[in-house]
Short mmCIF file of N, CA and C in Angstrom, two decimals:
data_model
loop_
_atom_site.label_atom_id
_atom_site.label_comp_id
_atom_site.label_asym_id
_atom_site.label_seq_id
_atom_site.Cartn_x
_atom_site.Cartn_y
_atom_site.Cartn_z
N MET A 25 -156.01 95.91 5.65
CA MET A 25 -156.94 97.00 5.49
C MET A 25 -156.21 98.27 5.09
N LYS A 26 -155.02 98.48 5.64
CA LYS A 26 -154.24 99.66 5.32
C LYS A 26 -153.87 99.68 3.84
N MET A 27 -153.57 98.51 3.29
CA MET A 27 -153.21 98.42 1.88
C MET A 27 -154.38 98.81 0.99
N GLN A 28 -155.59 98.43 1.38
CA GLN A 28 -156.78 98.78 0.60
C GLN A 28 -156.99 100.29 0.58
N TRP A 29 -156.81 100.95 1.73
CA TRP A 29 -156.97 102.40 1.78
C TRP A 29 -155.88 103.09 0.97
N SER A 30 -154.69 102.55 0.98
CA SER A 30 -153.61 103.13 0.17
C SER A 30 -153.94 103.01 -1.31
N LEU A 31 -154.46 101.87 -1.71
CA LEU A 31 -154.84 101.67 -3.11
C LEU A 31 -155.96 102.63 -3.51
N ILE A 32 -156.96 102.77 -2.66
CA ILE A 32 -158.07 103.69 -2.95
C ILE A 32 -157.56 105.12 -3.04
N ALA A 33 -156.68 105.53 -2.12
CA ALA A 33 -156.14 106.88 -2.16
C ALA A 33 -155.31 107.10 -3.43
N GLY A 34 -154.54 106.10 -3.83
CA GLY A 34 -153.74 106.21 -5.05
C GLY A 34 -154.60 106.33 -6.29
N LEU A 35 -155.67 105.54 -6.35
CA LEU A 35 -156.59 105.63 -7.49
C LEU A 35 -157.31 106.97 -7.52
N LEU A 36 -157.69 107.47 -6.36
CA LEU A 36 -158.34 108.78 -6.29
C LEU A 36 -157.39 109.88 -6.75
N PHE A 37 -156.15 109.82 -6.32
CA PHE A 37 -155.14 110.80 -6.74
C PHE A 37 -154.93 110.72 -8.25
N ALA A 38 -154.86 109.52 -8.80
CA ALA A 38 -154.68 109.35 -10.25
C ALA A 38 -155.88 109.92 -11.02
N LEU A 39 -157.07 109.71 -10.50
CA LEU A 39 -158.27 110.25 -11.14
C LEU A 39 -158.27 111.77 -11.13
N LEU A 40 -157.95 112.36 -9.98
CA LEU A 40 -157.89 113.83 -9.89
C LEU A 40 -156.81 114.40 -10.81
N THR A 41 -155.66 113.74 -10.88
CA THR A 41 -154.60 114.19 -11.77
C THR A 41 -155.03 114.11 -13.23
N ALA A 42 -155.70 113.03 -13.60
CA ALA A 42 -156.17 112.87 -14.97
C ALA A 42 -157.19 113.94 -15.33
N ILE A 43 -158.14 114.22 -14.43
CA ILE A 43 -159.14 115.26 -14.68
C ILE A 43 -158.46 116.62 -14.82
N PHE A 44 -157.53 116.91 -13.92
CA PHE A 44 -156.80 118.19 -13.96
C PHE A 44 -156.01 118.31 -15.26
N ALA A 45 -155.40 117.22 -15.71
CA ALA A 45 -154.61 117.25 -16.94
C ALA A 45 -155.49 117.44 -18.16
N VAL A 46 -156.64 116.78 -18.20
CA VAL A 46 -157.53 116.90 -19.36
C VAL A 46 -158.09 118.32 -19.48
N ILE A 47 -158.34 118.96 -18.36
CA ILE A 47 -158.84 120.34 -18.38
C ILE A 47 -157.79 121.29 -18.96
N ASN A 48 -156.51 121.02 -18.69
CA ASN A 48 -155.41 121.90 -19.11
C ASN A 48 -154.70 121.31 -20.33
N VAL A 49 -155.22 121.56 -21.51
CA VAL A 49 -154.62 121.01 -22.73
C VAL A 49 -153.90 122.06 -23.57
N ASP A 50 -153.84 123.29 -23.11
CA ASP A 50 -153.18 124.36 -23.86
C ASP A 50 -151.67 124.10 -23.94
N PRO A 51 -151.06 124.46 -25.06
CA PRO A 51 -149.60 124.30 -25.16
C PRO A 51 -148.86 125.34 -24.31
N VAL A 52 -147.78 124.91 -23.71
CA VAL A 52 -146.95 125.81 -22.89
C VAL A 52 -145.49 125.65 -23.31
N GLN A 53 -144.70 126.70 -23.05
CA GLN A 53 -143.28 126.63 -23.35
C GLN A 53 -142.53 126.21 -22.10
N VAL A 54 -141.67 125.23 -22.26
CA VAL A 54 -140.87 124.73 -21.15
C VAL A 54 -139.41 125.03 -21.46
N ASN A 55 -138.72 125.69 -20.54
CA ASN A 55 -137.31 126.02 -20.71
C ASN A 55 -136.49 124.90 -20.08
N LEU A 56 -135.75 124.17 -20.89
CA LEU A 56 -134.94 123.05 -20.43
C LEU A 56 -133.46 123.43 -20.26
N LEU A 57 -133.17 124.69 -20.04
CA LEU A 57 -131.83 125.27 -19.88
C LEU A 57 -131.08 125.34 -21.22
N PHE A 58 -131.16 124.34 -22.04
CA PHE A 58 -130.45 124.33 -23.31
C PHE A 58 -131.38 124.54 -24.49
N ALA A 59 -132.68 124.45 -24.29
CA ALA A 59 -133.64 124.64 -25.36
C ALA A 59 -135.01 124.96 -24.77
N LYS A 60 -135.83 125.59 -25.58
CA LYS A 60 -137.22 125.85 -25.19
C LYS A 60 -138.10 124.95 -26.04
N VAL A 61 -139.03 124.25 -25.36
CA VAL A 61 -139.89 123.31 -26.05
C VAL A 61 -141.34 123.71 -25.78
N SER A 62 -142.18 123.64 -26.79
CA SER A 62 -143.61 123.90 -26.64
C SER A 62 -144.34 122.55 -26.65
N ILE A 63 -144.91 122.19 -25.50
CA ILE A 63 -145.64 120.92 -25.39
C ILE A 63 -146.98 121.17 -24.73
N PRO A 64 -147.96 120.30 -24.96
CA PRO A 64 -149.26 120.46 -24.27
C PRO A 64 -149.09 120.30 -22.75
N LEU A 65 -149.82 121.09 -22.02
CA LEU A 65 -149.74 121.06 -20.56
C LEU A 65 -150.13 119.70 -20.00
N ILE A 66 -151.02 119.00 -20.68
CA ILE A 66 -151.44 117.67 -20.24
C ILE A 66 -150.25 116.72 -20.17
N LEU A 67 -149.37 116.77 -21.17
CA LEU A 67 -148.18 115.90 -21.16
C LEU A 67 -147.21 116.30 -20.05
N LEU A 68 -147.10 117.60 -19.81
CA LEU A 68 -146.22 118.07 -18.74
C LEU A 68 -146.72 117.60 -17.37
N ILE A 69 -148.02 117.70 -17.13
CA ILE A 69 -148.59 117.29 -15.85
C ILE A 69 -148.43 115.78 -15.65
N ILE A 70 -148.78 115.01 -16.67
CA ILE A 70 -148.68 113.55 -16.55
C ILE A 70 -147.22 113.12 -16.42
N GLY A 71 -146.33 113.75 -17.17
CA GLY A 71 -144.90 113.43 -17.08
C GLY A 71 -144.33 113.72 -15.70
N CYS A 72 -144.68 114.88 -15.14
CA CYS A 72 -144.19 115.23 -13.80
C CYS A 72 -144.75 114.28 -12.74
N THR A 73 -146.01 113.88 -12.91
CA THR A 73 -146.61 112.93 -11.97
C THR A 73 -145.90 111.58 -12.05
N LEU A 74 -145.60 111.11 -13.25
CA LEU A 74 -144.88 109.84 -13.40
C LEU A 74 -143.47 109.91 -12.82
N ILE A 75 -142.78 111.01 -13.06
CA ILE A 75 -141.43 111.17 -12.50
C ILE A 75 -141.49 111.17 -10.97
N GLY A 76 -142.48 111.86 -10.40
CA GLY A 76 -142.64 111.86 -8.94
C GLY A 76 -142.93 110.47 -8.40
N GLY A 77 -143.78 109.72 -9.11
CA GLY A 77 -144.08 108.35 -8.69
C GLY A 77 -142.86 107.45 -8.74
N ILE A 78 -142.05 107.62 -9.78
CA ILE A 78 -140.82 106.82 -9.90
C ILE A 78 -139.85 107.15 -8.77
N ILE A 79 -139.73 108.43 -8.44
CA ILE A 79 -138.82 108.83 -7.35
C ILE A 79 -139.30 108.27 -6.02
N VAL A 80 -140.59 108.40 -5.73
CA VAL A 80 -141.13 107.89 -4.46
C VAL A 80 -141.01 106.37 -4.39
N GLY A 81 -141.32 105.69 -5.50
CA GLY A 81 -141.22 104.23 -5.54
C GLY A 81 -139.79 103.76 -5.35
N SER A 82 -138.84 104.45 -5.97
CA SER A 82 -137.43 104.09 -5.83
C SER A 82 -136.96 104.25 -4.39
N TYR A 83 -137.38 105.35 -3.76
CA TYR A 83 -137.00 105.57 -2.37
C TYR A 83 -137.61 104.49 -1.47
N GLY A 84 -138.85 104.10 -1.74
CA GLY A 84 -139.50 103.05 -0.95
C GLY A 84 -138.77 101.72 -1.08
N ILE A 85 -138.36 101.38 -2.30
CA ILE A 85 -137.61 100.14 -2.51
C ILE A 85 -136.26 100.20 -1.79
N TYR A 86 -135.60 101.35 -1.85
CA TYR A 86 -134.32 101.53 -1.16
C TYR A 86 -134.48 101.36 0.35
N ARG A 87 -135.51 101.98 0.93
CA ARG A 87 -135.75 101.85 2.38
C ARG A 87 -136.08 100.41 2.77
N GLN A 88 -136.85 99.72 1.93
CA GLN A 88 -137.18 98.34 2.21
C GLN A 88 -135.93 97.48 2.20
N TYR A 89 -135.04 97.72 1.25
CA TYR A 89 -133.78 96.98 1.19
C TYR A 89 -132.95 97.25 2.45
N GLN A 90 -132.89 98.50 2.88
CA GLN A 90 -132.15 98.83 4.11
C GLN A 90 -132.74 98.12 5.32
N MET A 91 -134.06 98.10 5.43
CA MET A 91 -134.71 97.46 6.57
C MET A 91 -134.45 95.95 6.58
N GLN A 92 -134.51 95.31 5.42
CA GLN A 92 -134.24 93.88 5.35
C GLN A 92 -132.80 93.58 5.75
N LYS A 93 -131.89 94.43 5.32
CA LYS A 93 -130.48 94.27 5.69
C LYS A 93 -130.29 94.42 7.20
N GLU A 94 -130.98 95.40 7.80
CA GLU A 94 -130.88 95.61 9.24
C GLU A 94 -131.51 94.45 10.01
N ILE A 95 -132.63 93.92 9.52
CA ILE A 95 -133.29 92.79 10.18
C ILE A 95 -132.37 91.58 10.18
N LYS A 96 -131.70 91.30 9.05
CA LYS A 96 -130.77 90.17 8.99
C LYS A 96 -129.62 90.36 9.97
N SER A 97 -129.11 91.59 10.05
CA SER A 97 -128.01 91.88 10.96
C SER A 97 -128.44 91.67 12.42
N LEU A 98 -129.61 92.20 12.77
CA LEU A 98 -130.09 92.07 14.15
C LEU A 98 -130.43 90.62 14.49
N ALA A 99 -130.96 89.86 13.52
CA ALA A 99 -131.24 88.45 13.76
C ALA A 99 -129.95 87.69 14.01
N GLY A 100 -128.89 88.02 13.26
CA GLY A 100 -127.59 87.39 13.49
C GLY A 100 -127.05 87.72 14.87
N GLN A 101 -127.19 88.97 15.30
CA GLN A 101 -126.74 89.38 16.62
C GLN A 101 -127.52 88.64 17.70
N LEU A 102 -128.82 88.50 17.51
CA LEU A 102 -129.65 87.81 18.49
C LEU A 102 -129.23 86.35 18.62
N ILE A 103 -129.01 85.69 17.50
CA ILE A 103 -128.57 84.29 17.54
C ILE A 103 -127.23 84.17 18.25
N HIS A 104 -126.32 85.09 17.96
CA HIS A 104 -125.00 85.06 18.62
C HIS A 104 -125.15 85.24 20.13
N ILE A 105 -125.97 86.20 20.55
CA ILE A 105 -126.16 86.45 21.98
C ILE A 105 -126.82 85.24 22.65
N GLN A 106 -127.79 84.62 21.97
CA GLN A 106 -128.43 83.43 22.54
C GLN A 106 -127.46 82.27 22.66
N GLU A 107 -126.55 82.12 21.71
CA GLU A 107 -125.56 81.04 21.79
C GLU A 107 -124.58 81.29 22.92
N VAL A 108 -124.15 82.54 23.10
CA VAL A 108 -123.17 82.87 24.13
C VAL A 108 -123.78 82.74 25.52
N THR A 109 -125.01 83.24 25.69
CA THR A 109 -125.62 83.24 27.02
C THR A 109 -126.41 81.97 27.32
N GLY A 110 -126.79 81.23 26.30
CA GLY A 110 -127.60 80.04 26.50
C GLY A 110 -129.06 80.35 26.77
N TYR A 111 -129.47 81.56 26.52
CA TYR A 111 -130.85 81.98 26.77
C TYR A 111 -131.74 81.53 25.63
N THR A 112 -132.87 80.90 26.00
CA THR A 112 -133.89 80.56 25.00
C THR A 112 -135.21 81.09 25.52
N PRO A 113 -135.84 82.00 24.79
CA PRO A 113 -137.09 82.59 25.28
C PRO A 113 -138.24 81.60 25.21
N GLU A 114 -139.16 81.74 26.16
CA GLU A 114 -140.35 80.91 26.14
C GLU A 114 -141.32 81.48 25.12
N ILE A 115 -141.94 80.59 24.35
CA ILE A 115 -142.90 81.04 23.35
C ILE A 115 -144.27 81.07 24.01
N PRO A 116 -144.91 82.25 24.06
CA PRO A 116 -146.22 82.34 24.73
C PRO A 116 -147.28 81.60 23.94
N GLN A 117 -148.25 81.06 24.67
CA GLN A 117 -149.36 80.35 24.03
C GLN A 117 -150.28 81.36 23.36
N ARG A 118 -150.94 80.89 22.33
CA ARG A 118 -151.93 81.75 21.68
C ARG A 118 -153.12 81.91 22.60
N GLU A 119 -153.84 83.00 22.41
CA GLU A 119 -155.00 83.27 23.27
C GLU A 119 -156.07 82.20 23.09
N THR A 120 -156.26 81.73 21.88
CA THR A 120 -157.30 80.72 21.65
C THR A 120 -156.95 79.42 22.35
N GLU A 121 -155.67 79.05 22.35
CA GLU A 121 -155.27 77.83 23.05
C GLU A 121 -155.45 78.00 24.56
N ALA A 122 -155.11 79.19 25.06
CA ALA A 122 -155.25 79.44 26.50
C ALA A 122 -156.71 79.43 26.90
N GLU A 123 -157.59 80.01 26.06
CA GLU A 123 -159.02 80.02 26.36
C GLU A 123 -159.60 78.61 26.33
N SER A 124 -159.16 77.80 25.36
CA SER A 124 -159.69 76.44 25.29
C SER A 124 -159.23 75.62 26.48
N GLN A 125 -158.02 75.85 26.95
CA GLN A 125 -157.54 75.13 28.13
C GLN A 125 -158.30 75.57 29.38
N ASP A 126 -158.62 76.89 29.45
CA ASP A 126 -159.38 77.39 30.58
C ASP A 126 -160.79 76.80 30.59
N SER A 127 -161.41 76.74 29.41
CA SER A 127 -162.77 76.20 29.36
C SER A 127 -162.77 74.70 29.66
N GLU A 128 -161.72 73.97 29.28
CA GLU A 128 -161.62 72.54 29.61
C GLU A 128 -161.44 72.34 31.10
N SER A 129 -160.66 73.21 31.74
CA SER A 129 -160.45 73.08 33.18
C SER A 129 -161.71 73.44 33.94
N ASP A 130 -162.54 74.34 33.38
CA ASP A 130 -163.81 74.66 34.02
C ASP A 130 -164.79 73.52 33.90
N ARG A 131 -164.75 72.77 32.82
CA ARG A 131 -165.67 71.64 32.61
C ARG A 131 -165.29 70.43 33.44
N ALA A 132 -164.03 70.24 33.72
CA ALA A 132 -163.57 69.04 34.41
C ALA A 132 -164.22 68.89 35.78
N PRO A 133 -164.28 69.93 36.61
CA PRO A 133 -164.92 69.73 37.94
C PRO A 133 -166.42 69.43 37.81
N GLU A 134 -167.07 69.99 36.79
CA GLU A 134 -168.49 69.74 36.64
C GLU A 134 -168.76 68.29 36.27
N GLU A 135 -167.90 67.69 35.46
CA GLU A 135 -168.07 66.32 35.02
C GLU A 135 -167.88 65.33 36.19
N SER A 136 -167.05 65.69 37.13
CA SER A 136 -166.80 64.79 38.25
C SER A 136 -167.95 64.79 39.25
N LYS A 137 -168.84 65.78 39.19
CA LYS A 137 -169.96 65.87 40.15
C LYS A 137 -171.01 64.91 39.87
#
């Protein structure tokens, strides 16, 4: 559900940016330190939005890579600790399995009557 809201928010932001860019089509001068360029404001707005998206996306990919690396490291540490200590955690039953077992145990005394 969170992914759907993120997609909707992204599309809404893109729509607002496009409307804002279309309204502002006048040419503007941009100083690039070594030259001055006259370009339509619409291209400047869309270009800056794309550059911002690329920066945010790159940072997200970098963080995801870091997290995967940390998860692998921690999983290795956990396996090592389990081998050294001999500890094996119990896997809890799912709620549906526990409920079905409870309902079966409730039916058993009734059937014997």
